[in-house]
PDB file of C-alpha atoms in Angstrom:
ATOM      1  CA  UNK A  30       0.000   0.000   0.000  1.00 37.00           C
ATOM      2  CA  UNK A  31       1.561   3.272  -0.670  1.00 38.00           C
ATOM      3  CA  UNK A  32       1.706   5.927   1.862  1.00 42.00           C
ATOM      4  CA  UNK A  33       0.981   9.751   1.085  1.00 38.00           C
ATOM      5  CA  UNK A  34       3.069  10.883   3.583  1.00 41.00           C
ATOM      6  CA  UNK A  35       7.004  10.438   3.213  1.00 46.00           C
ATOM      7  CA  UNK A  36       8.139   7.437   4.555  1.00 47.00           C
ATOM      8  CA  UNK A  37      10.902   7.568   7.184  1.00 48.00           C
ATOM      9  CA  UNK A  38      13.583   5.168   6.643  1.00 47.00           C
ATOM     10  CA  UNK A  39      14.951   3.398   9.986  1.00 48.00           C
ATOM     11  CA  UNK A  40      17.982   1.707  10.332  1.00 46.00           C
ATOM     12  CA  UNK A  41      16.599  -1.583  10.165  1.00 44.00           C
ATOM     13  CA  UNK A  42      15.196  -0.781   5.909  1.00 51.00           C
ATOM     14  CA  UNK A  43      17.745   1.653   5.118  1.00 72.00           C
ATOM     15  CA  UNK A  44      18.001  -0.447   2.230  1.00 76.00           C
ATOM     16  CA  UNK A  45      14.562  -0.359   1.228  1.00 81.00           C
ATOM     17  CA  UNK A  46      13.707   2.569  -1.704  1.00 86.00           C
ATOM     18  CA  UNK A  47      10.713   4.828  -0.593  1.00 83.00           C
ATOM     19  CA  UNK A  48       7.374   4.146  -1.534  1.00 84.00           C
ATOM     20  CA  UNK A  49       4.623   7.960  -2.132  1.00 82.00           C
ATOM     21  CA  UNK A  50       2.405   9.193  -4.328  1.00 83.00           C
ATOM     22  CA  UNK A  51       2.605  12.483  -2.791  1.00 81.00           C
ATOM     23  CA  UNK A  52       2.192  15.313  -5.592  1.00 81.00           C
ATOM     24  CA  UNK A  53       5.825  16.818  -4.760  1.00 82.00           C
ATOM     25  CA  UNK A  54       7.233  13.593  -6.263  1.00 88.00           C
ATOM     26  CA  UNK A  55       7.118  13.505 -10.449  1.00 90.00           C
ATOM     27  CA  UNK A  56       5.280  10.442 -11.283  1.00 91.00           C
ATOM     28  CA  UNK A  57       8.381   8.423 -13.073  1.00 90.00           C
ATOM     29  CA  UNK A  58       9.318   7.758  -8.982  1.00 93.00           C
ATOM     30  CA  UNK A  59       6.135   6.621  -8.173  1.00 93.00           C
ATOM     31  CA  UNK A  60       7.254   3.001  -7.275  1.00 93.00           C
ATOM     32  CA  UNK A  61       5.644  -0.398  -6.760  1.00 92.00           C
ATOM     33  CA  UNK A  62       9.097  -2.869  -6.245  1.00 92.00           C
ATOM     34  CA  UNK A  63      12.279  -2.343  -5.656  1.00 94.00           C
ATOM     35  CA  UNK A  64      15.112  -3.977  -8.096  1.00 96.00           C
ATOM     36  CA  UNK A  65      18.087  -6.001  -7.065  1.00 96.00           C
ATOM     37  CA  UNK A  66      20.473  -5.810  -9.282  1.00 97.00           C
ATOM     38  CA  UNK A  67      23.866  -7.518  -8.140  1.00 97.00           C
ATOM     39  CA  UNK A  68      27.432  -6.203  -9.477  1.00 97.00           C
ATOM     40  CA  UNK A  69      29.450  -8.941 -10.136  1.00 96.00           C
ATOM     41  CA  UNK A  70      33.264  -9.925 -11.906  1.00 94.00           C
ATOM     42  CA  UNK A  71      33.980 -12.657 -13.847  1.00 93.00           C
ATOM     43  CA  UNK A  72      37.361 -14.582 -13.646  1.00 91.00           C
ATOM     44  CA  UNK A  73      39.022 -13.975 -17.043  1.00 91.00           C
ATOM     45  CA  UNK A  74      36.790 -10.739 -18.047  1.00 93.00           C
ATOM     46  CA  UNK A  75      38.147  -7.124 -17.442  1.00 94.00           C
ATOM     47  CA  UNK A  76      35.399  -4.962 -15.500  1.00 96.00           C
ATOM     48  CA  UNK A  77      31.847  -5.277 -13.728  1.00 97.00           C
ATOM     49  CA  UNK A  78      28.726  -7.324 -14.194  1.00 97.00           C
ATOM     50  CA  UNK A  79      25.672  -6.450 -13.580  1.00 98.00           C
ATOM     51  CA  UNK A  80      22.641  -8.566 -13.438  1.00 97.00           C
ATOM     52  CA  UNK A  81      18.997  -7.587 -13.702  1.00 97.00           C
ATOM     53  CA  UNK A  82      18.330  -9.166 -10.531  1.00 96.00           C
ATOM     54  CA  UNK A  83      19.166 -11.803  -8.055  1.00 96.00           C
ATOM     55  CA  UNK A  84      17.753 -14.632  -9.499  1.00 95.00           C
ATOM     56  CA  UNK A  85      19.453 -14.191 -12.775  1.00 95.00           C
ATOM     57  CA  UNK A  86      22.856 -13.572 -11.039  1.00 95.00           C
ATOM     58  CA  UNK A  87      22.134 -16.987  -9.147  1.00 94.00           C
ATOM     59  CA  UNK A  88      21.297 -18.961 -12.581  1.00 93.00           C
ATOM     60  CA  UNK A  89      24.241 -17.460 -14.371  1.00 93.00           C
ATOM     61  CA  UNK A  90      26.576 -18.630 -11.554  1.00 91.00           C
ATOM     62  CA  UNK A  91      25.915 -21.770 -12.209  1.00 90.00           C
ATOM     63  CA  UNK A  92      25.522 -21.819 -16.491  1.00 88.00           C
ATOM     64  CA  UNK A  93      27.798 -18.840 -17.091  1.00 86.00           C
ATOM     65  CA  UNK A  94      27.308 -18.498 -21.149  1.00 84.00           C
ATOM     66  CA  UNK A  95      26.515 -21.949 -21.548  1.00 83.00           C
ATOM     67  CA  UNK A  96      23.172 -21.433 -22.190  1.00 75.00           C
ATOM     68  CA  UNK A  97      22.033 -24.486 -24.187  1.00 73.00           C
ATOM     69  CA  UNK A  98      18.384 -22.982 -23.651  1.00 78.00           C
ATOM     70  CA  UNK A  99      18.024 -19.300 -23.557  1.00 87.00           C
ATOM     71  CA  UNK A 100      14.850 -17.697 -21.348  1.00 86.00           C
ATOM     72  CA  UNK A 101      11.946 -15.626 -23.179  1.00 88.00           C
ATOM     73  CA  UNK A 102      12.355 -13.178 -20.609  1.00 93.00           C
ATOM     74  CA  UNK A 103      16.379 -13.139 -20.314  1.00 92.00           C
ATOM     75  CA  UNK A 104      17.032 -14.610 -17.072  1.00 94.00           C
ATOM     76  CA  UNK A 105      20.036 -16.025 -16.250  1.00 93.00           C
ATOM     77  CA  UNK A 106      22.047 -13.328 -18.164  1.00 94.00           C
ATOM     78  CA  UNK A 107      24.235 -10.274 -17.253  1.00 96.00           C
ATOM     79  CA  UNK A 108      22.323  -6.802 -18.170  1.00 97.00           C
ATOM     80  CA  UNK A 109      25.567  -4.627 -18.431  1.00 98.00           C
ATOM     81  CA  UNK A 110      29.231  -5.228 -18.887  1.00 98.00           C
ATOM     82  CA  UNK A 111      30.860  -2.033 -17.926  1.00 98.00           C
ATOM     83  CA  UNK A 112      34.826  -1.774 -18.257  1.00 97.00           C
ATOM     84  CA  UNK A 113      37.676   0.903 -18.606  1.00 95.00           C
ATOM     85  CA  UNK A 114      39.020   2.262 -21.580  1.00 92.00           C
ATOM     86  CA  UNK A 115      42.862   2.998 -21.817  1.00 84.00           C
ATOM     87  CA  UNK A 116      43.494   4.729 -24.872  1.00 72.00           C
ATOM     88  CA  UNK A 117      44.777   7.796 -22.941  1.00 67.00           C
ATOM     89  CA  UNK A 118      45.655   9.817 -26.146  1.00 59.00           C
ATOM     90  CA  UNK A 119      42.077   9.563 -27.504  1.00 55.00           C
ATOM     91  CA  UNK A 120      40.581  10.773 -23.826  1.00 55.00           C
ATOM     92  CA  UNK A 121      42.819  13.666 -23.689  1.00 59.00           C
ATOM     93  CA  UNK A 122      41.759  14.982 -27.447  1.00 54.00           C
ATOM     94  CA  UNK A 123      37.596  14.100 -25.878  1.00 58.00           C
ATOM     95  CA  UNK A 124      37.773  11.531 -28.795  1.00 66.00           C
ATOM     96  CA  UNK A 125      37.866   8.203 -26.838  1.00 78.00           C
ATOM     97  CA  UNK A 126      35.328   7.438 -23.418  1.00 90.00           C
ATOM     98  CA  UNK A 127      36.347   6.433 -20.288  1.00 94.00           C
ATOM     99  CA  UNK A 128      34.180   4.123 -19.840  1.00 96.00           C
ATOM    100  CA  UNK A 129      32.181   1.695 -22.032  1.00 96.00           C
ATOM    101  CA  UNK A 130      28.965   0.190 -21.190  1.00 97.00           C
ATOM    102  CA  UNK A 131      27.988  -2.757 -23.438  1.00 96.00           C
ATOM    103  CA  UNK A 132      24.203  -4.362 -22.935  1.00 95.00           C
ATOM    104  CA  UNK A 133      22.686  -7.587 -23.490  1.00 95.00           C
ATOM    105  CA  UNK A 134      20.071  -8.175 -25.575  1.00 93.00           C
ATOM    106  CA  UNK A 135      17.480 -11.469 -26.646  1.00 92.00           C
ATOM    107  CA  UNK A 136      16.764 -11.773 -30.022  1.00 90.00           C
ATOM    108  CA  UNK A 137      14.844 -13.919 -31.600  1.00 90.00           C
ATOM    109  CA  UNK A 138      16.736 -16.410 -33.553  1.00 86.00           C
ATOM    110  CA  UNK A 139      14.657 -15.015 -36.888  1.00 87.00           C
ATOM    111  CA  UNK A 140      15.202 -11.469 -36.673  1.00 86.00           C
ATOM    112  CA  UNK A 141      18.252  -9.312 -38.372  1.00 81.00           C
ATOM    113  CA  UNK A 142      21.466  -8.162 -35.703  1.00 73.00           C
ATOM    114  CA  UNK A 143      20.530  -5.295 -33.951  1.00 73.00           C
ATOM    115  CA  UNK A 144      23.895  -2.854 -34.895  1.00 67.00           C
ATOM    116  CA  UNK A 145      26.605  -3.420 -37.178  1.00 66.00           C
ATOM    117  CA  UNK A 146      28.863  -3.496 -33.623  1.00 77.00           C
ATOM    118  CA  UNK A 147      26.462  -6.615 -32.207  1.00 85.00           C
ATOM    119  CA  UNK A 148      28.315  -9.516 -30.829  1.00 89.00           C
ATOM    120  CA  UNK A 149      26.368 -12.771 -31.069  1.00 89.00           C
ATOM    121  CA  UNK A 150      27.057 -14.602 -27.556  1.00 90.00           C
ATOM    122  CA  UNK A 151      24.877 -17.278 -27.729  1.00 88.00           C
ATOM    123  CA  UNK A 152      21.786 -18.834 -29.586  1.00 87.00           C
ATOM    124  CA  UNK A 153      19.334 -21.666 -29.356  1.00 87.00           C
ATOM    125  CA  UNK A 154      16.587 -22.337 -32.079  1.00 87.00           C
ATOM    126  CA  UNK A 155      14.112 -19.582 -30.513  1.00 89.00           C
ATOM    127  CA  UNK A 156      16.206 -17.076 -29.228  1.00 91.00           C
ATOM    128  CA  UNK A 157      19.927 -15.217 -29.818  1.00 90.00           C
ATOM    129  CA  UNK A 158      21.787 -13.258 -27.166  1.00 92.00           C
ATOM    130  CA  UNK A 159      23.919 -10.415 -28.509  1.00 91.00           C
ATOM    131  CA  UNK A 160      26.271  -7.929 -26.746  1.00 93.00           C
ATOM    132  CA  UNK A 161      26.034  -4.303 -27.635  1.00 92.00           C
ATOM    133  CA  UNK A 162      27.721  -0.991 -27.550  1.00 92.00           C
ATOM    134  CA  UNK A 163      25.142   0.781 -24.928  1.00 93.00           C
ATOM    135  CA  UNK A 164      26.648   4.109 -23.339  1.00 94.00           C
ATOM    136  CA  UNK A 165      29.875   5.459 -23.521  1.00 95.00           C
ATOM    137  CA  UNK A 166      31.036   7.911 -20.626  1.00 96.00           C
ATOM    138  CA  UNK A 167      33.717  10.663 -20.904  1.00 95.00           C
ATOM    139  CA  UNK A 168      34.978  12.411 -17.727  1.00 93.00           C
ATOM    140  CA  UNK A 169      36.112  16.210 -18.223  1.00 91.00           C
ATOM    141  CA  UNK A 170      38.274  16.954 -15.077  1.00 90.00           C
ATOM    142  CA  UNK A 171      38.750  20.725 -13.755  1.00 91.00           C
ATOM    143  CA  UNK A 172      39.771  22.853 -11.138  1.00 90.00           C
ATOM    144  CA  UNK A 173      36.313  22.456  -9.136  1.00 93.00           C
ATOM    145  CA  UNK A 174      34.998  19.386 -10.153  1.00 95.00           C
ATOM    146  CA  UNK A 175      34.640  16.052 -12.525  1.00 95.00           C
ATOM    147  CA  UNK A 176      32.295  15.403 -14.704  1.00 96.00           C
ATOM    148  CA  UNK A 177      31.097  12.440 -16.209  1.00 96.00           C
ATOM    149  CA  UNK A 178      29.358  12.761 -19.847  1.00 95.00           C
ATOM    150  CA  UNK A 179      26.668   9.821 -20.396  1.00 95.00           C
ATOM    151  CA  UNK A 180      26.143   9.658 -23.495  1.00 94.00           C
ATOM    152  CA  UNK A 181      24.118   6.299 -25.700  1.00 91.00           C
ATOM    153  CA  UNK A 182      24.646   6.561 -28.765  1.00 85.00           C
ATOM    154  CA  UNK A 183      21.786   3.410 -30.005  1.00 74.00           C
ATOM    155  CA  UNK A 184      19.315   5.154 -27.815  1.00 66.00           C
ATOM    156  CA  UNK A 185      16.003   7.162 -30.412  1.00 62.00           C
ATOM    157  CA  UNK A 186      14.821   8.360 -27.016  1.00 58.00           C
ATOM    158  CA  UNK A 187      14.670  12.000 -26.298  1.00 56.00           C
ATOM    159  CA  UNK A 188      17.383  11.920 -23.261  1.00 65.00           C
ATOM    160  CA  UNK A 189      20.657  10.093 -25.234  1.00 78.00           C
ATOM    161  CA  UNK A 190      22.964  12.345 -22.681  1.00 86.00           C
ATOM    162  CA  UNK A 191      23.469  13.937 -19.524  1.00 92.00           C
ATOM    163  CA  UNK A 192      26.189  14.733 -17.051  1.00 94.00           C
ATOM    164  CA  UNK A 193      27.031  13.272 -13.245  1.00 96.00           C
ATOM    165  CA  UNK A 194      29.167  15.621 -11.450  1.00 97.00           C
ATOM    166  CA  UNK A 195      31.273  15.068  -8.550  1.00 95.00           C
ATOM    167  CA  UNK A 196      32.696  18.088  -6.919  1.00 92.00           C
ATOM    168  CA  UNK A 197      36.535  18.281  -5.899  1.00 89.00           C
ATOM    169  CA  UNK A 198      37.104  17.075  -2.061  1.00 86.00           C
ATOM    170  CA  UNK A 199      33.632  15.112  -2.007  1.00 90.00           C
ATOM    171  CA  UNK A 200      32.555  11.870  -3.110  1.00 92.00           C
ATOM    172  CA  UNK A 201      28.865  12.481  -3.708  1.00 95.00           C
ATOM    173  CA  UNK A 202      27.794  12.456  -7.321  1.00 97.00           C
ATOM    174  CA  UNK A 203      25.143  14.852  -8.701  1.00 96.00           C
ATOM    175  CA  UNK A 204      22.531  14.436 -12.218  1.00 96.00           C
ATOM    176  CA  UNK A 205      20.081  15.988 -13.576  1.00 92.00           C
ATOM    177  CA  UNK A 206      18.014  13.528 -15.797  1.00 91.00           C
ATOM    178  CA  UNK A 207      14.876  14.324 -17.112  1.00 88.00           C
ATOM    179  CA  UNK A 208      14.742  17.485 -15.509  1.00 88.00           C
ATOM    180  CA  UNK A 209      14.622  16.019 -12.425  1.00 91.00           C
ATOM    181  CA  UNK A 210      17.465  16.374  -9.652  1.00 93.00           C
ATOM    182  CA  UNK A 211      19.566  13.499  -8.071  1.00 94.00           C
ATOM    183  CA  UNK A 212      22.274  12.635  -5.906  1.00 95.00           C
ATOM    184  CA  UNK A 213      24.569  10.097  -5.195  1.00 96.00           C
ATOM    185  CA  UNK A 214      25.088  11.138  -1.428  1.00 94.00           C
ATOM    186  CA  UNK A 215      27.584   8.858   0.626  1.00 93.00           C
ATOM    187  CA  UNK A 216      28.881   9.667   3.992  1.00 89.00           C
ATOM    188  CA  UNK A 217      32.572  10.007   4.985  1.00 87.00           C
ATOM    189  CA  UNK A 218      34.536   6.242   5.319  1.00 86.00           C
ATOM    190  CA  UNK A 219      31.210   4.703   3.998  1.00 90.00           C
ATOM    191  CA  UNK A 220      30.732   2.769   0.847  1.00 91.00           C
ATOM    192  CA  UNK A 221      26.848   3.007   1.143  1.00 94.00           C
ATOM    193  CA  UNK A 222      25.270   5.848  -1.452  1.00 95.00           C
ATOM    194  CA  UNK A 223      21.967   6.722  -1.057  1.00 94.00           C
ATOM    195  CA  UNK A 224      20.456   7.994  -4.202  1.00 95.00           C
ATOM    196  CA  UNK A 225      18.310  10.565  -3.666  1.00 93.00           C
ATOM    197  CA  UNK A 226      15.387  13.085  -5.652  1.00 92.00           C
ATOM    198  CA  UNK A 227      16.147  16.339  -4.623  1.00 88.00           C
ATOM    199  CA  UNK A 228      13.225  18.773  -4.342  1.00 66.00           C
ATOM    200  CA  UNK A 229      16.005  21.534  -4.948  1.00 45.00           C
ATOM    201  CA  UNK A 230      18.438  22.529  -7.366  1.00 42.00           C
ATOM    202  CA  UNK A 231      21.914  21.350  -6.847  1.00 49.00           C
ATOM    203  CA  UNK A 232      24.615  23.516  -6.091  1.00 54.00           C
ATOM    204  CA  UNK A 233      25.479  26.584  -9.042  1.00 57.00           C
ATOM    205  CA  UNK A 234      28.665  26.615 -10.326  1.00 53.00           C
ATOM    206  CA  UNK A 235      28.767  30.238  -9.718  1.00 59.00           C
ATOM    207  CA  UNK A 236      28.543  29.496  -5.585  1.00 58.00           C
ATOM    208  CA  UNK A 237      32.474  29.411  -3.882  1.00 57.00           C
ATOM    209  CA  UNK A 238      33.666  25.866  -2.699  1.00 53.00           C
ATOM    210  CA  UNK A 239      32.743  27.088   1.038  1.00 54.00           C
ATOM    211  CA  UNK A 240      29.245  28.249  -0.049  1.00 56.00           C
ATOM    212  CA  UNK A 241      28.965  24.612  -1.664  1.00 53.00           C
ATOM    213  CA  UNK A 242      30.073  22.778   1.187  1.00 53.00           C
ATOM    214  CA  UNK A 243      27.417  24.744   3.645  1.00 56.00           C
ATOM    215  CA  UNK A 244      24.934  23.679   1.060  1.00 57.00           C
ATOM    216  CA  UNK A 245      25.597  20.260   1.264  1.00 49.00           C
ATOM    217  CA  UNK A 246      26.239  20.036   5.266  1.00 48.00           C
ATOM    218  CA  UNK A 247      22.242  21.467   5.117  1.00 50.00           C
ATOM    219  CA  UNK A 248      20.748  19.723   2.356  1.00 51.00           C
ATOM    220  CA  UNK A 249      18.736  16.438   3.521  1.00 46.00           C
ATOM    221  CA  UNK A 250      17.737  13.950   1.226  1.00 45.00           C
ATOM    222  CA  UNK A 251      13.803  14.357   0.400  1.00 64.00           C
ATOM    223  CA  UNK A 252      13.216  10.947  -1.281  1.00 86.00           C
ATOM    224  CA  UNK A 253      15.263   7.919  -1.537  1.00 91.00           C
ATOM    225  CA  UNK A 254      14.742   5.778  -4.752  1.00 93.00           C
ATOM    226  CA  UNK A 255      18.249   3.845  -4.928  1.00 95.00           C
ATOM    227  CA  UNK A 256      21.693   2.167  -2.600  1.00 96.00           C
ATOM    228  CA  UNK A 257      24.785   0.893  -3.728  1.00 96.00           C
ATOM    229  CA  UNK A 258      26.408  -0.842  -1.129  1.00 94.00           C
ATOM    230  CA  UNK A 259      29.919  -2.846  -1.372  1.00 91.00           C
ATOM    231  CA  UNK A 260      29.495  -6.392  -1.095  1.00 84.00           C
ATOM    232  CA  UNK A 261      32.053  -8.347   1.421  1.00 76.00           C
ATOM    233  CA  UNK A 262      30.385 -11.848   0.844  1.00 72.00           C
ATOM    234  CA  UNK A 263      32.855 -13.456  -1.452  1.00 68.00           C
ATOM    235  CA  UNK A 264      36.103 -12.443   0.262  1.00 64.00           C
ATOM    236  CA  UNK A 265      37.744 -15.526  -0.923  1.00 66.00           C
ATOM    237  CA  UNK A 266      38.771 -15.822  -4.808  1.00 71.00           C
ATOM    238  CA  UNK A 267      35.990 -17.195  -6.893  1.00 81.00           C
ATOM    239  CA  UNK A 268      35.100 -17.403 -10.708  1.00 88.00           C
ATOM    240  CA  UNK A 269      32.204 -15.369 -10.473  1.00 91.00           C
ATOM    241  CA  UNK A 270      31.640 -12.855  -7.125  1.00 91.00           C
ATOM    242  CA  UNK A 271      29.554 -10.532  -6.132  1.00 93.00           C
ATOM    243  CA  UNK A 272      31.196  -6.839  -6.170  1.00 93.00           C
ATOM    244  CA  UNK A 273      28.202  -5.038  -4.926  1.00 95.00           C
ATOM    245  CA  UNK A 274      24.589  -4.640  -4.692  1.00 95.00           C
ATOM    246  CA  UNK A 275      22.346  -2.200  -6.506  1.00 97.00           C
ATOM    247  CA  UNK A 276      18.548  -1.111  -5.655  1.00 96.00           C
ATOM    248  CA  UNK A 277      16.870   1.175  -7.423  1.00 97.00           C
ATOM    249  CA  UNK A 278      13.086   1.687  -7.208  1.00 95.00           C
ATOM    250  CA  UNK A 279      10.824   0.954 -10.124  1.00 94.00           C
ATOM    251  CA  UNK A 280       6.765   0.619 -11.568  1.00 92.00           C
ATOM    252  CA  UNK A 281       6.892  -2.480 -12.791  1.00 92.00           C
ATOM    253  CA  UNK A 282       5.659  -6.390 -12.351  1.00 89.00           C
ATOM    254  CA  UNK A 283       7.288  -8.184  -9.361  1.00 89.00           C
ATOM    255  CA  UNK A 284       8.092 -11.105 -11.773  1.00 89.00           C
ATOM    256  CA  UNK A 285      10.535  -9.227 -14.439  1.00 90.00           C
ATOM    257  CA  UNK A 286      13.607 -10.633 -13.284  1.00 94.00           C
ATOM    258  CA  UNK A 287      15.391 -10.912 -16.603  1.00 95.00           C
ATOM    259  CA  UNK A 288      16.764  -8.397 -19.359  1.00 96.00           C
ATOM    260  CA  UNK A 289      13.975  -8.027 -21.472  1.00 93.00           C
ATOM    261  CA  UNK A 290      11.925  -6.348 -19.011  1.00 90.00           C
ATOM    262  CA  UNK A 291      14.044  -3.597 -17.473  1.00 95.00           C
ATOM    263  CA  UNK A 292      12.483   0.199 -17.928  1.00 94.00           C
ATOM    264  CA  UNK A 293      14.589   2.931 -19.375  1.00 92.00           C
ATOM    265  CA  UNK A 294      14.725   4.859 -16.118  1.00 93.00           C
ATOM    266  CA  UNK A 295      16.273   1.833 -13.984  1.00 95.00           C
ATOM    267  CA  UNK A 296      18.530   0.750 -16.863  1.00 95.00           C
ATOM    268  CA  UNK A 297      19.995   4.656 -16.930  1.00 95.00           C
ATOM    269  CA  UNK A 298      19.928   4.408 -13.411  1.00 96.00           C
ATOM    270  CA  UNK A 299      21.986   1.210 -12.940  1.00 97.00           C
ATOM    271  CA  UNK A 300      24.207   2.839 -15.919  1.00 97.00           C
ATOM    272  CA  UNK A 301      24.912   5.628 -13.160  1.00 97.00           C
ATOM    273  CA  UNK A 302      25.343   2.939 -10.121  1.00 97.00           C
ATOM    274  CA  UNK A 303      27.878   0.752 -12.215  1.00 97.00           C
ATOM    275  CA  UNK A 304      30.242   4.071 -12.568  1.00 97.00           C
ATOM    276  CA  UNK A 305      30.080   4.563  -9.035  1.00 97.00           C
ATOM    277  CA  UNK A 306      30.956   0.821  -8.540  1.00 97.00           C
ATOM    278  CA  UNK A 307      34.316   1.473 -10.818  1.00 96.00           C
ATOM    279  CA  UNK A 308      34.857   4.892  -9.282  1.00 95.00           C
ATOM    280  CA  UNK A 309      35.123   2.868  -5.858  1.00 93.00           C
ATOM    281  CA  UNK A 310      37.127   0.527  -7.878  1.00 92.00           C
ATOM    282  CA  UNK A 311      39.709   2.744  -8.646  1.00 91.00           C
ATOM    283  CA  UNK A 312      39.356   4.434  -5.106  1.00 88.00           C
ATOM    284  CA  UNK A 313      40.569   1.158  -3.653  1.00 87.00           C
ATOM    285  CA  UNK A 314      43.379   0.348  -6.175  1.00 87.00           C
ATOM    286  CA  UNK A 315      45.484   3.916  -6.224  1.00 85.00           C
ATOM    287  CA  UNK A 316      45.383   3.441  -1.887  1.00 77.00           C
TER     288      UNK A 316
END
C-alpha cells in the first residue's frame, strides 16, 4: 500500500527505496518494487557485471554463457558489462570514453542483428543473445569538479545524454536527468550511497567551494529511490563474485527478473550505479 506521507527510513530498511504518491514527487518515482540488481566480476573478463536481478545472477553462476536454452524473458544473463578504456591519447583529445557500457540483448533467432557493432554470444533455435555498444562515458576533469558525460549513442529516445558531477574534495555524485534532480550522497569512510530526488536545485557553479560545502552540510535527502552498497560476501577468490549490490526503485511487475523487461529509467539508473561501482574501484586500487 503506498503511503501519502514520506516514509521515514529506519535503520533496520535503510536499504529499502521509498514508496509515495505524494504530488511533490514527479510520477516516473512513483514506485511499486524495488530492483536487485547484483554487481558482479567474472574470472578472465576485465570490469563489472551487472545482473537484472538476483535470481538471474544466481542462474548465471551456475551456467555462465553456456546457455544451451536461452529464457523468453532473459534470465540467467548479465544486463551490463561495464569496463575501462585505456586509450589515454584519444581521452585527452575528448575523442575516446572512459568508460564503455555494453548491454545484453534477446533476439529472436529469426530477426536481423541489432547494430553493425552486435556480438552474437549465444543462440538456441528460438532465441539469440547479442552484446552491444550501450553508453559510452567521458569524464572532463577541472579545477572544481569532474564530470562524467553519459552519453548512448543506439538510444532514439529523447534523453541520449546527460552529465554526473562530482565536486573536488567530495565523493557524492550529482545528475540531472529528465529534468529532475539526483544525488549520489555517501557519507565520509562509507561505501553506502543513497540515491536521492532532490526537491532543490543542486549547487550553481557560480557558488564558492565554502558556499557549496554549507549547502551540502544542510541539504537532507527528500526521497530515496536507490543504494549501492559494497558487497564483502565473497572475500575468498571465486570465478564469479559478487562486487556489490544495486537497488533502485521501479513501476513495474514483481516477476521481471530478466533483461527483457528492465524500464529505461532503472537501466539509466543502474548505468549511473555501475560508474560509481568502478569509481570505488579505482578508489581502492590507487590506496
Amino acid at each position: 500500500m503506498f503511503h501519502l506521507a514520506r516514509q521515514k527510513l529506519t535503520d533496520e530498511n535503510h536499504y529499502k527505496i521509498e514508496k509515495t504518491r505524494r504530488k511533490q514527487i514527479p510520477e516516473p518515482l512513483h514506485f511499486n518494487r524495488e530492483r536487485n540488481l547484483p554487481i558482479a566480476t567474472i574470472f578472465g573478463k576485465r570490469g563489472f557485471f551487472v545482473f537484472p536481478s538476483v535470481q538471474s545472477y544466481d542462474m548465471f553462476k551456475r551456467t555462465n554463457f553456456n546457455l544451451s536454452v536461452l529464457d523468453a524473458d532473459g534470465v540467467g544473463v548479465p544486463l551490463f558489462h561495464i569496463v575501462q578504456n585505456y586509450n589515454i591519447i584519444g581521452q585527452i583529445v575528448g575523442k575516446s570514453s572512459n568508460f564503455t557500457i555494453f548491454r545484453y540483448v534477446l533476439q529472436r533467432a529469426q530477426d536481423p542483428p541489432l547494430y553493425t557493432k552486435c556480438k552474437v554470444i549465444c543462440e538456441d533455435k528460438a532465441f539469440r543473445l547479442c552484446k552491444i555498444p550501450f553508453c559510452e562515458i567521458y569524464s572532463q576533469l577541472s579545477f572544481r569538479d569532474t564530470k562524467y558525460e553519459f552519453f548512448y549513442p543506439s538510444r532514439s529516445q529523447s534523453v541520449n545524454n546527460y552529465q554526473m558531477v562530482r565536486q573536488n574534495n567530495f565523493r557524492d555524485l550529482d545528475v540531472c536527468l529528465n529534468g529532475m534532480n539526483f544525488r549520489w550522497h555517501v557519507k565520509v569512510l562509507s561505501d553506502h550511497y543513497r540515491l536521492t530526488y532532490l526537491d532543490e536545485n543542486p549547487p550553481s557553479n557560480n557558488q564558492t567551494n565554502t558556499q557549496k560545502q554549507s549547502q551540502r552540510k544542510t541539504d537532507s535527502p527528500d526521497f530515496v529511490l536507490g543504494h549501492y552498497k559494497r558487497d564483502y560476501s565473497n572475500l575468498l577468490p571465486r570465478s564469479i563474485a559478487k562486487a556489490s549490490n544495486l537497488i533502485i526503485g521501479e513501476n513495474s511487475r514483481h516477476d521481471c527478473l530478466g533483461i527483457s523487461s528492465v524500464p529505461e529509467l532503472t537501466e539509466m539508473l543502474a548505468c549511473q550505479g555501475a560508474l560509481v561501482e568502478y569509481l570505488e574501484h579505482i578508489e581502492r586500487r590507487n590506496n
